[in-house]
Amino acid sequence: MSGQYRQLLVLPNIKIHNANALSSPFTIGFPAMSAWLGATHALQRRLNQGGSKVVFSATGVVSHDMNLQTYRGNNDYVASIVGTGNPLDKTGARSPFIEEARCHLTVSLVIEIQGLSYQQQEPLIEQIVHLLNAKLKIAGGDIQSFDEPKFFVVEDGNSDDSGFKHLTRKLMPGYVLTERRDLIADAMEQGQDALDALIDYLAVHHRCTEDDDGNVVWESKRKPKYDERKETFIPAGWLVPIATGFQAISELGEAKNQRDPTIPHCFAESIVTLGEFKMPYRFNSIDDMLWCYHYDKINQLYQCIQLSNYQPVNKIIEDEFA
């Protein structure tokens, strides 16, 4: 519905060092969506502790640069994780440790904010700058630098809104992470296993042909997507595996040595699906860019979802999830 205006806070060009690239138990790459929403939730809680009453109801992530700390030689089939230089022990040997996948990246966070008046904008920016300079962790990494936060106002439901166009221009060049669970759902409706469908879309197929001069030409491509409107196959886009939350595998209760004895505990496993990176100018609605928390009590799902995929959606963090 058009006519309603939404206030957005942009934290631009945050350079993060040694972020956690182990996004799920079996994938490495761009940090999990729960890490980004967790960072904005932590920032909101610290602001509220300082007397602010703002609510960060949804978050979008724009990737400007990413350097995954892996190495692969010319003839290597498997990439290796680049280790850290840990101190030697008293015998002069390397201490035993489990190496974790890391990445250095530059991102911008687009945060929908509620409960803020115009007069409160400048004091809030000062508080946010102070907290970011105080080495607030994002996705397990250290913040090295960032640009000054900015506020934007966009009109809901109006793709021609000048505020929305101004926002997307400011986010360029970059790629917005979106959810493509629809591809997995379509494959499962055709009888394919979810994990097989995930691998099928991510696998790179190599084929060699011989031209008229006898030269061997190699071609590499991924599985295309069928466009029903055009009745043809089109490239599926820049697809990546992403972790979007957790599913409980046990009932809520108490566990020995749990971190917070006042909160019910349950065991859970990671939810992994497909995501796609898109450039900001390709979006027509801010809901296509933003993610929020969602708790499905029936299916015991604690997940991050896109606003465009779940309408209407309660964008306030639910008590049971927080």
CSV table of C-alpha atoms in Angstrom, one decimal:
chain,number,residue,atom,x,y,z
A,1,MET,CA,0.0,0.0,0.0
A,2,SER,CA,1.5,3.3,-1.1
A,3,GLY,CA,1.3,6.6,0.9
A,4,GLN,CA,3.0,5.3,4.0
A,5,TYR,CA,6.6,6.5,4.6
A,6,ARG,CA,9.2,4.3,6.2
A,7,GLN,CA,12.4,5.5,7.9
A,8,LEU,CA,15.7,3.7,7.1
A,9,LEU,CA,19.1,3.9,8.7
A,10,VAL,CA,22.1,3.1,6.5
A,11,LEU,CA,25.4,2.1,8.1
A,12,PRO,CA,27.6,2.5,5.0
A,13,ASN,CA,30.9,0.8,4.0
A,14,ILE,CA,31.6,-1.1,7.2
A,15,LYS,CA,35.0,-2.8,6.8
A,16,ILE,CA,35.0,-6.0,8.9
A,17,HIS,CA,38.2,-8.1,9.6
A,18,ASN,CA,38.1,-11.8,10.2
A,19,ALA,CA,34.4,-12.3,10.1
A,20,ASN,CA,33.1,-15.9,10.5
A,21,ALA,CA,32.8,-17.5,7.1
A,22,LEU,CA,31.6,-20.8,8.5
A,23,SER,CA,28.0,-19.9,7.8
A,24,SER,CA,26.6,-23.4,8.4
A,25,PRO,CA,27.9,-26.9,9.4
A,26,PHE,CA,28.7,-27.7,5.7
A,27,THR,CA,29.2,-24.4,3.8
A,28,ILE,CA,31.6,-21.6,4.0
A,29,GLY,CA,31.3,-18.2,2.4
A,30,PHE,CA,29.2,-15.1,3.1
A,31,PRO,CA,28.3,-15.0,6.8
A,32,ALA,CA,24.9,-16.3,7.9
A,33,MET,CA,21.9,-14.1,7.8
A,34,SER,CA,21.3,-14.7,11.5
A,35,ALA,CA,24.7,-13.0,12.1
A,36,TRP,CA,23.7,-9.8,10.4
A,37,LEU,CA,20.3,-9.6,12.2
A,38,GLY,CA,22.0,-10.5,15.4
A,39,ALA,CA,24.4,-7.6,15.0
A,40,THR,CA,21.6,-5.1,14.5
A,41,HIS,CA,19.7,-6.6,17.4
A,42,ALA,CA,22.8,-6.2,19.6
A,43,LEU,CA,23.2,-2.6,18.5
A,44,GLN,CA,19.5,-1.9,19.3
A,45,ARG,CA,19.8,-3.4,22.8
A,46,ARG,CA,22.9,-1.3,23.6
A,47,LEU,CA,21.1,1.8,22.3
A,48,ASN,CA,18.1,0.9,24.5
A,49,GLN,CA,20.3,0.5,27.5
A,50,GLY,CA,21.5,4.0,26.9
A,51,GLY,CA,18.0,5.4,27.1
A,52,SER,CA,16.9,5.2,23.5
A,53,LYS,CA,13.5,3.6,22.6
A,54,VAL,CA,14.1,2.8,19.0
A,55,VAL,CA,13.3,-0.5,17.3
A,56,PHE,CA,15.3,-2.0,14.5
A,57,SER,CA,12.5,-4.0,12.8
A,58,ALA,CA,14.3,-5.3,9.7
A,59,THR,CA,17.7,-5.4,8.1
A,60,GLY,CA,19.2,-5.5,4.6
A,61,VAL,CA,22.8,-6.5,3.8
A,62,VAL,CA,24.7,-5.0,0.8
A,63,SER,CA,28.1,-6.6,0.0
A,64,HIS,CA,30.6,-4.3,-1.6
A,65,ASP,CA,33.7,-6.5,-1.3
A,66,MET,CA,34.6,-9.9,0.2
A,67,ASN,CA,37.9,-11.7,0.5
A,68,LEU,CA,37.5,-15.3,1.6
A,69,GLN,CA,40.6,-16.5,3.4
A,70,THR,CA,41.2,-19.6,1.3
A,71,TYR,CA,44.0,-20.7,-1.1
A,72,ARG,CA,43.9,-23.0,-4.1
A,73,GLY,CA,47.0,-23.7,-6.3
A,74,ASN,CA,47.0,-24.0,-10.0
A,75,ASN,CA,46.4,-27.7,-10.1
A,76,ASP,CA,44.6,-28.1,-6.7
A,77,TYR,CA,41.1,-29.5,-6.7
A,78,VAL,CA,40.3,-28.6,-3.1
A,79,ALA,CA,40.9,-25.1,-1.6
A,80,SER,CA,42.7,-24.8,1.8
A,81,ILE,CA,41.8,-22.5,4.6
A,82,VAL,CA,44.4,-19.8,5.2
A,83,GLY,CA,45.5,-20.2,8.9
A,84,THR,CA,46.4,-17.5,11.4
A,85,GLY,CA,49.8,-17.0,12.9
A,86,ASN,CA,49.2,-18.2,16.5
A,87,PRO,CA,51.9,-17.9,19.1
A,88,LEU,CA,54.2,-20.8,19.7
A,89,ASP,CA,54.0,-22.8,22.9
A,90,LYS,CA,56.8,-23.2,25.5
A,91,THR,CA,58.4,-26.0,23.4
A,92,GLY,CA,58.5,-23.9,20.3
A,93,ALA,CA,55.8,-25.8,18.5
A,94,ARG,CA,52.5,-24.7,17.2
A,95,SER,CA,49.7,-24.9,19.6
A,96,PRO,CA,46.9,-27.4,18.6
A,97,PHE,CA,43.8,-25.6,17.5
A,98,ILE,CA,40.8,-26.0,15.1
A,99,GLU,CA,41.2,-23.6,12.2
A,100,GLU,CA,38.0,-21.7,11.3
A,101,ALA,CA,37.1,-20.2,7.9
A,102,ARG,CA,37.4,-16.4,7.9
A,103,CYS,CA,36.7,-13.6,5.5
A,104,HIS,CA,37.4,-9.9,5.2
A,105,LEU,CA,34.5,-7.9,3.8
A,106,THR,CA,33.0,-4.5,3.3
A,107,VAL,CA,29.2,-4.2,3.7
A,108,SER,CA,26.5,-1.6,4.2
A,109,LEU,CA,23.6,-2.4,6.5
A,110,VAL,CA,20.1,-1.0,5.7
A,111,ILE,CA,18.0,-0.9,8.8
A,112,GLU,CA,14.3,-0.1,9.1
A,113,ILE,CA,13.9,1.9,12.2
A,114,GLN,CA,10.7,2.7,14.2
A,115,GLY,CA,10.0,5.0,17.1
A,116,LEU,CA,12.4,7.8,16.1
A,117,SER,CA,11.6,11.5,15.6
A,118,TYR,CA,13.5,13.9,13.4
A,119,GLN,CA,15.0,15.7,16.4
A,120,GLN,CA,16.4,12.3,17.7
A,121,GLN,CA,18.3,11.5,14.5
A,122,GLU,CA,21.5,13.4,15.2
A,123,PRO,CA,21.9,12.2,18.9
A,124,LEU,CA,21.2,8.6,17.7
A,125,ILE,CA,23.9,8.8,15.1
A,126,GLU,CA,26.4,10.0,17.7
A,127,GLN,CA,25.5,7.0,19.9
A,128,ILE,CA,25.8,4.5,17.0
A,129,VAL,CA,29.2,5.9,16.0
A,130,HIS,CA,30.4,5.6,19.6
A,131,LEU,CA,29.3,2.0,19.8
A,132,LEU,CA,30.8,1.0,16.4
A,133,ASN,CA,34.1,2.7,17.5
A,134,ALA,CA,33.9,0.7,20.7
A,135,LYS,CA,34.6,-2.4,18.7
A,136,LEU,CA,31.2,-3.9,18.4
A,137,LYS,CA,31.5,-7.3,16.8
A,138,ILE,CA,29.7,-8.0,13.5
A,139,ALA,CA,29.5,-11.6,12.3
A,140,GLY,CA,32.3,-12.4,14.7
A,141,GLY,CA,34.6,-9.9,13.0
A,142,ASP,CA,36.3,-6.7,14.1
A,143,ILE,CA,35.1,-3.3,12.7
A,144,GLN,CA,38.1,-1.5,11.1
A,145,SER,CA,36.3,1.5,9.6
A,146,PHE,CA,32.9,2.8,8.5
A,147,ASP,CA,31.3,5.9,6.9
A,148,GLU,CA,29.0,8.2,8.7
A,149,PRO,CA,25.5,6.7,9.2
A,150,LYS,CA,22.7,8.3,7.1
A,151,PHE,CA,18.9,8.4,7.3
A,152,PHE,CA,16.6,7.9,4.3
A,153,VAL,CA,12.8,8.0,4.0
A,154,VAL,CA,11.1,5.9,1.3
A,155,GLU,CA,7.4,5.7,0.3
A,156,ASP,CA,6.0,2.2,0.8
A,157,GLY,CA,4.7,0.5,-2.3
A,158,ASN,CA,6.0,3.2,-4.7
A,159,SER,CA,8.9,2.0,-6.9
A,160,ASP,CA,9.1,5.5,-8.5
A,161,ASP,CA,9.7,7.2,-5.1
A,162,SER,CA,12.6,9.5,-5.3
A,163,GLY,CA,13.7,8.5,-1.8
A,164,PHE,CA,14.0,4.9,-2.8
A,165,LYS,CA,15.9,5.7,-5.9
A,166,HIS,CA,18.3,7.9,-4.0
A,167,LEU,CA,18.8,5.0,-1.5
A,168,THR,CA,19.6,2.5,-4.2
A,169,ARG,CA,22.1,4.9,-5.9
A,170,LYS,CA,23.9,5.3,-2.6
A,171,LEU,CA,24.3,1.6,-2.2
A,172,MET,CA,26.0,1.2,-5.5
A,173,PRO,CA,28.3,-0.5,-6.4
A,174,GLY,CA,27.2,-3.4,-4.3
A,175,TYR,CA,25.1,-6.6,-4.2
A,176,VAL,CA,22.0,-7.1,-1.9
A,177,LEU,CA,21.6,-10.6,-0.5
A,178,THR,CA,18.1,-12.0,-1.2
A,179,GLU,CA,16.4,-15.3,-0.5
A,180,ARG,CA,15.6,-17.8,-3.3
A,181,ARG,CA,14.0,-20.6,-1.4
A,182,ASP,CA,11.4,-20.6,-4.3
A,183,LEU,CA,13.9,-22.5,-6.4
A,184,ILE,CA,14.3,-25.2,-3.7
A,185,ALA,CA,10.5,-25.4,-3.3
A,186,ASP,CA,9.9,-25.8,-7.0
A,187,ALA,CA,12.5,-28.6,-7.2
A,188,MET,CA,11.0,-30.4,-4.2
A,189,GLU,CA,7.5,-30.2,-5.8
A,190,GLN,CA,9.0,-32.1,-8.7
A,191,GLY,CA,10.2,-34.9,-6.4
A,192,GLN,CA,13.8,-33.8,-5.9
A,193,ASP,CA,15.5,-33.9,-2.5
A,194,ALA,CA,16.2,-30.5,-0.9
A,195,LEU,CA,20.0,-31.1,-0.6
A,196,ASP,CA,20.2,-32.5,-4.2
A,197,ALA,CA,18.3,-29.4,-5.4
A,198,LEU,CA,20.7,-27.1,-3.6
A,199,ILE,CA,23.8,-28.8,-5.1
A,200,ASP,CA,22.2,-29.0,-8.5
A,201,TYR,CA,21.8,-25.2,-8.6
A,202,LEU,CA,25.3,-24.5,-7.3
A,203,ALA,CA,27.2,-27.1,-9.3
A,204,VAL,CA,29.3,-25.9,-12.2
A,205,HIS,CA,29.1,-28.1,-15.2
A,206,HIS,CA,32.1,-28.2,-17.6
A,207,ARG,CA,31.8,-29.3,-21.2
A,208,CYS,CA,34.5,-29.3,-23.9
A,209,THR,CA,33.8,-29.0,-27.7
A,210,GLU,CA,36.1,-29.0,-30.7
A,211,ASP,CA,35.9,-26.1,-33.1
A,212,ASP,CA,36.5,-26.1,-36.9
A,213,ASP,CA,40.2,-25.6,-36.4
A,214,GLY,CA,40.5,-28.6,-34.1
A,215,ASN,CA,41.0,-26.5,-31.0
A,216,VAL,CA,39.3,-27.7,-27.8
A,217,VAL,CA,37.0,-25.1,-26.2
A,218,TRP,CA,35.8,-25.5,-22.6
A,219,GLU,CA,32.5,-24.2,-21.5
A,220,SER,CA,31.4,-23.8,-17.9
A,221,LYS,CA,27.8,-23.0,-16.8
A,222,ARG,CA,25.3,-23.6,-14.0
A,223,LYS,CA,21.8,-25.0,-14.2
A,224,PRO,CA,19.4,-22.4,-15.8
A,225,LYS,CA,15.9,-21.5,-14.5
A,226,TYR,CA,12.8,-22.0,-16.6
A,227,ASP,CA,10.9,-18.7,-17.1
A,228,GLU,CA,7.2,-19.6,-17.6
A,229,ARG,CA,6.3,-16.2,-19.0
A,230,LYS,CA,8.9,-16.3,-21.7
A,231,GLU,CA,8.7,-20.2,-22.0
A,232,THR,CA,12.5,-20.5,-22.1
A,233,PHE,CA,15.5,-21.1,-19.8
A,234,ILE,CA,17.3,-18.1,-18.4
A,235,PRO,CA,20.4,-17.9,-16.1
A,236,ALA,CA,19.3,-18.4,-12.5
A,237,GLY,CA,21.4,-15.5,-11.2
A,238,TRP,CA,24.3,-15.3,-8.8
A,239,LEU,CA,23.2,-18.0,-6.4
A,240,VAL,CA,25.0,-18.9,-3.2
A,241,PRO,CA,24.1,-21.2,-0.2
A,242,ILE,CA,23.0,-19.2,2.8
A,243,ALA,CA,22.1,-20.1,6.4
A,244,THR,CA,18.9,-18.4,7.5
A,245,GLY,CA,18.2,-19.7,11.0
A,246,PHE,CA,17.6,-22.9,12.9
A,247,GLN,CA,15.0,-25.7,13.4
A,248,ALA,CA,14.5,-27.2,16.8
A,249,ILE,CA,15.2,-31.0,17.0
A,250,SER,CA,14.2,-31.3,20.7
A,251,GLU,CA,11.5,-29.9,23.0
A,252,LEU,CA,12.1,-26.7,25.0
A,253,GLY,CA,13.4,-27.5,28.5
A,254,GLU,CA,16.5,-27.4,30.6
A,255,ALA,CA,20.0,-28.6,29.7
A,256,LYS,CA,23.0,-29.1,32.0
A,257,ASN,CA,25.4,-26.1,31.9
A,258,GLN,CA,23.3,-24.1,29.6
A,259,ARG,CA,24.4,-20.5,29.1
A,260,ASP,CA,21.3,-18.8,30.6
A,261,PRO,CA,19.4,-20.9,33.2
A,262,THR,CA,16.4,-18.6,33.0
A,263,ILE,CA,15.7,-19.2,29.3
A,264,PRO,CA,14.3,-22.6,28.0
A,265,HIS,CA,16.8,-24.5,26.0
A,266,CYS,CA,16.5,-26.8,23.0
A,267,PHE,CA,18.8,-28.4,20.5
A,268,ALA,CA,18.6,-27.1,16.9
A,269,GLU,CA,20.1,-27.6,13.5
A,270,SER,CA,21.0,-25.0,10.9
A,271,ILE,CA,18.6,-24.1,8.0
A,272,VAL,CA,20.4,-23.8,4.7
A,273,THR,CA,18.8,-22.6,1.5
A,274,LEU,CA,19.6,-20.6,-1.7
A,275,GLY,CA,20.3,-16.9,-1.8
A,276,GLU,CA,21.0,-14.6,-4.6
A,277,PHE,CA,23.0,-11.4,-4.9
A,278,LYS,CA,21.3,-8.6,-6.8
A,279,MET,CA,22.4,-5.1,-7.6
A,280,PRO,CA,20.3,-2.5,-5.8
A,281,TYR,CA,18.9,-0.8,-8.9
A,282,ARG,CA,17.0,-4.1,-9.8
A,283,PHE,CA,14.6,-3.7,-6.8
A,284,ASN,CA,11.2,-2.1,-7.0
A,285,SER,CA,10.4,-2.3,-3.3
A,286,ILE,CA,12.3,-2.0,0.0
A,287,ASP,CA,10.6,-5.2,1.2
A,288,ASP,CA,12.6,-7.1,-1.4
A,289,MET,CA,15.8,-6.0,0.3
A,290,LEU,CA,15.0,-6.3,4.0
A,291,TRP,CA,15.0,-9.3,6.4
A,292,CYS,CA,13.4,-9.8,9.8
A,293,TYR,CA,13.1,-12.4,12.5
A,294,HIS,CA,10.3,-14.9,12.3
A,295,TYR,CA,9.3,-17.6,14.8
A,296,ASP,CA,7.1,-20.5,13.6
A,297,LYS,CA,5.9,-22.1,16.8
A,298,ILE,CA,4.1,-25.0,15.0
A,299,ASN,CA,7.1,-26.1,13.0
A,300,GLN,CA,9.6,-25.0,15.6
A,301,LEU,CA,11.5,-22.7,13.1
A,302,TYR,CA,13.6,-19.9,14.3
A,303,GLN,CA,14.5,-18.2,11.1
A,304,CYS,CA,15.3,-15.0,9.2
A,305,ILE,CA,12.9,-14.2,6.4
A,306,GLN,CA,12.4,-11.5,3.8
A,307,LEU,CA,9.5,-9.1,4.2
A,308,SER,CA,8.4,-9.6,0.6
A,309,ASN,CA,8.0,-13.4,1.2
A,310,TYR,CA,5.8,-13.1,4.2
A,311,GLN,CA,3.0,-10.5,4.1
A,312,PRO,CA,1.6,-9.4,6.4
A,313,VAL,CA,4.5,-10.0,8.8
A,314,ASN,CA,5.1,-8.7,12.3
A,315,LYS,CA,8.4,-6.8,11.9
A,316,ILE,CA,8.9,-6.4,15.6
A,317,ILE,CA,11.1,-9.0,17.1
A,318,GLU,CA,8.9,-11.6,18.8
A,319,ASP,CA,9.5,-12.1,22.5
A,320,GLU,CA,9.9,-15.9,22.1
A,321,PHE,CA,12.7,-15.4,19.6
A,322,ALA,CA,14.5,-12.5,21.3
